PDB file of C-alpha atoms and ligand atoms in Angstrom:
ATOM      1  CA  MET A  58       0.000   0.000   0.000  1.00 62.00           C
ATOM      2  CA  ASP A  59       1.140   3.529  -0.679  1.00 76.00           C
ATOM      3  CA  ASP A  60       1.276   5.763   2.345  1.00 81.00           C
ATOM      4  CA  LEU A  61      -0.153   9.060   1.165  1.00 87.00           C
ATOM      5  CA  SER A  62      -0.764  10.572   4.567  1.00 84.00           C
ATOM      6  CA  ARG A  63       1.996  13.122   4.066  1.00 81.00           C
ATOM      7  CA  PHE A  64       0.702  14.364   0.762  1.00 86.00           C
ATOM      8  CA  CYS A  65      -1.989  16.884   0.115  1.00 87.00           C
ATOM      9  CA  CYS A  66      -3.891  18.320  -2.817  1.00 89.00           C
ATOM     10  CA  LEU A  67      -1.972  21.115  -4.538  1.00 84.00           C
ATOM     11  CA  ASN A  68      -4.918  22.704  -6.262  1.00 85.00           C
ATOM     12  CA  SER A  69      -5.569  25.973  -4.446  1.00 84.00           C
ATOM     13  CA  GLU A  70      -9.209  25.935  -5.585  1.00 90.00           C
ATOM     14  CA  CYS A  71      -9.825  22.604  -3.911  1.00 91.00           C
ATOM     15  CA  PRO A  72     -11.525  22.302  -0.505  1.00 93.00           C
ATOM     16  CA  GLU A  73      -8.917  19.700   0.434  1.00 90.00           C
ATOM     17  CA  HIS A  74      -6.006  21.919  -0.586  1.00 87.00           C
ATOM     18  CA  GLY A  75      -3.105  21.656   1.836  1.00 84.00           C
ATOM     19  CA  LYS A  76      -4.751  19.072   4.065  1.00 87.00           C
ATOM     20  CA  ARG A  77      -2.471  16.134   4.557  1.00 85.00           C
ATOM     21  CA  GLY A  78      -3.855  12.697   5.124  1.00 83.00           C
ATOM     22  CA  ALA A  79      -7.381  13.731   4.172  1.00 88.00           C
ATOM     23  CA  GLY A  80      -7.853  10.471   2.306  1.00 91.00           C
ATOM     24  CA  ASN A  81      -8.623  12.287  -0.926  1.00 94.00           C
ATOM     25  CA  LEU A  82      -5.530  11.220  -2.869  1.00 93.00           C
ATOM     26  CA  THR A  83      -4.970   8.127  -4.926  1.00 94.00           C
ATOM     27  CA  VAL A  84      -2.001   6.957  -6.990  1.00 93.00           C
ATOM     28  CA  THR A  85      -2.942   6.922 -10.656  1.00 92.00           C
ATOM     29  CA  SER A  86       0.332   5.935 -12.249  1.00 92.00           C
ATOM     30  CA  ARG A  87       4.063   5.754 -11.812  1.00 92.00           C
ATOM     31  CA  TYR A  88       6.791   7.287 -13.893  1.00 87.00           C
ATOM     32  CA  GLY A  89      10.469   8.104 -14.004  1.00 84.00           C
ATOM     33  CA  PRO A  90      13.491   5.878 -13.459  1.00 84.00           C
ATOM     34  CA  ASP A  91      12.343   2.548 -12.018  1.00 85.00           C
ATOM     35  CA  ARG A  92       8.838   3.993 -11.911  1.00 87.00           C
ATOM     36  CA  GLN A  93       9.546   5.334  -8.465  1.00 83.00           C
ATOM     37  CA  ARG A  94       7.697   8.566  -8.868  1.00 87.00           C
ATOM     38  CA  ARG A  95       3.998   8.665  -8.486  1.00 91.00           C
ATOM     39  CA  MET A  96       1.275  10.640 -10.116  1.00 92.00           C
ATOM     40  CA  LEU A  97      -1.355  11.455  -7.547  1.00 92.00           C
ATOM     41  CA  ARG A  98      -4.963  12.367  -8.093  1.00 94.00           C
ATOM     42  CA  CYS A  99      -7.320  14.192  -5.820  1.00 94.00           C
ATOM     43  CA  ARG A 100     -10.767  12.613  -5.629  1.00 95.00           C
ATOM     44  CA  THR A 101     -12.331  15.880  -4.600  1.00 95.00           C
ATOM     45  CA  CYS A 102     -11.231  18.118  -7.470  1.00 95.00           C
ATOM     46  CA  LYS A 103     -10.004  15.435  -9.930  1.00 94.00           C
ATOM     47  CA  VAL A 104      -6.698  17.236 -10.412  1.00 91.00           C
ATOM     48  CA  ARG A 105      -3.588  15.146 -10.993  1.00 91.00           C
ATOM     49  CA  PHE A 106      -0.068  16.137 -10.033  1.00 88.00           C
ATOM     50  CA  SER A 107       3.354  14.677  -9.509  1.00 87.00           C
ATOM     51  CA  GLU A 108       4.269  13.694  -5.977  1.00 85.00           C
ATOM     52  CA  ARG A 109       7.373  15.833  -6.351  1.00 78.00           C
ATOM     53  CA  LYS A 110       5.513  18.994  -7.180  1.00 73.00           C
ATOM     54  CA  GLY A 111       5.779  21.700  -4.553  1.00 64.00           C
ATOM     55  CA  THR A 112       8.836  20.255  -2.857  1.00 65.00           C
ATOM     56  CA  PRO A 113      12.482  21.238  -2.987  1.00 58.00           C
ATOM     57  CA  LEU A 114      12.994  18.118  -5.077  1.00 57.00           C
ATOM     58  CA  PHE A 115      10.704  19.243  -7.818  1.00 53.00           C
ATOM     59  CA  ASP A 116      12.232  21.212 -10.611  1.00 50.00           C
ATOM     60  CA  SER A 117      15.691  20.689  -9.280  1.00 55.00           C
ATOM     61  CA  ARG A 118      18.414  19.274 -11.420  1.00 67.00           C
ATOM     62  CA  LEU A 119      20.207  17.835  -8.429  1.00 74.00           C
ATOM     63  CA  PRO A 120      19.705  14.167  -7.733  1.00 76.00           C
ATOM     64  CA  ALA A 121      17.325  13.574  -4.833  1.00 74.00           C
ATOM     65  CA  GLU A 122      20.089  12.063  -2.680  1.00 80.00           C
ATOM     66  CA  ARG A 123      22.152  15.189  -3.121  1.00 84.00           C
ATOM     67  CA  VAL A 124      19.255  17.417  -2.139  1.00 81.00           C
ATOM     68  CA  GLY A 125      18.630  15.211   0.875  1.00 84.00           C
ATOM     69  CA  SER A 126      22.251  15.448   1.858  1.00 88.00           C
ATOM     70  CA  VAL A 127      22.245  19.233   1.597  1.00 87.00           C
ATOM     71  CA  LEU A 128      19.096  19.492   3.704  1.00 85.00           C
ATOM     72  CA  GLU A 129      20.527  17.117   6.279  1.00 87.00           C
ATOM     73  CA  HIS A 130      23.618  19.242   6.712  1.00 89.00           C
ATOM     74  CA  ILE A 131      21.518  22.361   7.096  1.00 84.00           C
ATOM     75  CA  ALA A 132      19.260  20.621   9.588  1.00 83.00           C
ATOM     76  CA  GLU A 133      22.367  19.688  11.571  1.00 85.00           C
ATOM     77  CA  GLY A 134      23.297  23.311  11.780  1.00 86.00           C
ATOM     78  CA  CYS A 135      25.976  23.567   9.094  1.00 87.00           C
ATOM     79  CA  GLY A 136      26.226  26.930   7.421  1.00 88.00           C
ATOM     80  CA  VAL A 137      25.592  27.440   3.737  1.00 88.00           C
ATOM     81  CA  ARG A 138      29.281  27.639   2.893  1.00 90.00           C
ATOM     82  CA  GLN A 139      30.185  24.548   4.892  1.00 92.00           C
ATOM     83  CA  THR A 140      27.256  22.564   3.526  1.00 90.00           C
ATOM     84  CA  GLY A 141      28.208  23.453  -0.020  1.00 90.00           C
ATOM     85  CA  ARG A 142      31.737  22.302   0.551  1.00 92.00           C
ATOM     86  CA  LEU A 143      30.741  19.034   2.223  1.00 90.00           C
ATOM     87  CA  CYS A 144      28.138  18.170  -0.380  1.00 88.00           C
ATOM     88  CA  GLY A 145      29.930  19.456  -3.448  1.00 87.00           C
ATOM     89  CA  VAL A 146      27.100  21.824  -4.286  1.00 86.00           C
ATOM     90  CA  ASN A 147      27.522  25.475  -5.048  1.00 85.00           C
ATOM     91  CA  ARG A 148      26.532  28.006  -2.415  1.00 85.00           C
ATOM     92  CA  GLY A 149      23.742  29.528  -4.435  1.00 83.00           C
ATOM     93  CA  THR A 150      22.060  26.166  -4.725  1.00 83.00           C
ATOM     94  CA  VAL A 151      22.462  25.459  -1.020  1.00 86.00           C
ATOM     95  CA  GLY A 152      20.933  28.825  -0.232  1.00 84.00           C
ATOM     96  CA  ARG A 153      18.008  28.225  -2.534  1.00 81.00           C
ATOM     97  CA  LEU A 154      17.299  24.773  -1.148  1.00 79.00           C
ATOM     98  CA  SER A 155      17.547  25.857   2.444  1.00 78.00           C
ATOM     99  CA  ARG A 156      15.245  28.786   1.806  1.00 76.00           C
ATOM    100  CA  ILE A 157      12.617  26.673   0.099  1.00 69.00           C
ATOM    101  CA  ALA A 158      12.906  23.909   2.635  1.00 67.00           C
ATOM    102  CA  GLY A 159      13.191  26.037   5.723  1.00 63.00           C
ATOM    103  CA  GLU A 160      10.208  28.248   5.307  1.00 57.00           C
ATOM    104  CA  HIS A 161       7.519  25.712   5.754  1.00 48.00           C
ATOM    105  CA  ALA A 162       9.387  22.729   7.130  1.00 50.00           C
ATOM    106  CA  ARG A 163       8.340  21.235  10.425  1.00 47.00           C
ATOM    107  CA  ASP A 164      11.257  18.887  10.200  1.00 47.00           C
ATOM    108  CA  LEU A 165      13.569  17.383   7.677  1.00 47.00           C
ATOM    109  CA  HIS A 166      11.572  14.229   7.253  1.00 47.00           C
ATOM    110  CA  ASP A 167       8.519  16.216   6.300  1.00 47.00           C
ATOM    111  CA  GLU A 168      10.497  17.957   3.627  1.00 45.00           C
ATOM    112  CA  LEU A 169      11.965  14.830   2.147  1.00 52.00           C
ATOM    113  CA  VAL A 170       8.866  12.719   2.241  1.00 51.00           C
ATOM    114  CA  GLY A 171       5.925  15.024   2.627  1.00 48.00           C
ATOM    115  CA  LEU A 172       4.701  17.195  -0.129  1.00 49.00           C
ATOM    116  CA  SER A 173       3.000  20.127   1.409  1.00 51.00           C
ATOM    117  CA  PRO A 174       3.296  23.047  -1.007  1.00 54.00           C
ATOM    118  CA  PRO A 175       5.027  26.221   0.090  1.00 55.00           C
ATOM    119  CA  HIS A 176       2.521  28.584   1.667  1.00 51.00           C
ATOM    120  CA  THR A 177       3.380  31.993   0.380  1.00 53.00           C
ATOM    121  CA  ARG A 178       0.079  33.735   0.909  1.00 55.00           C
ATOM    122  CA  GLY A 179      -0.427  33.595   4.620  1.00 54.00           C
ATOM    123  CA  PRO A 180      -1.901  30.888   6.821  1.00 54.00           C
ATOM    124  CA  VAL A 181      -4.067  28.225   5.260  1.00 51.00           C
ATOM    125  CA  ARG A 182      -7.349  27.558   7.008  1.00 54.00           C
TER     126      ARG A 182
HETATM  127 ZN1   ZN B 194      -8.096  18.527  -4.719  1.00 62.68          ZN
END
């Protein structure tokens, strides 16, 4: 079984938007290398989206392991410069990832596994 409790609908028009574990999502298909990435569909609004959408992993050319490594170092309290050096990633990229990840992250695990979209327009109710 797929555990979708950390995912939420990314359609801002949808009543279930941003609610994790609302039971409204299903896996419709898989894609990518080894078919590891899932396409999710919201039963409420019928919108489909990639499980990577809205996360620091989406739209990033870095391999997921590299992103995870960068975020781990930041979570451990390494500075941007140090993290970049340890992970072999340039400082601009580290800064971007930490900014995206830090703003709405409850913890690192949420960021790596959960797919709550960044909330840029104030609190979601
Ligand atoms: Zn929806």
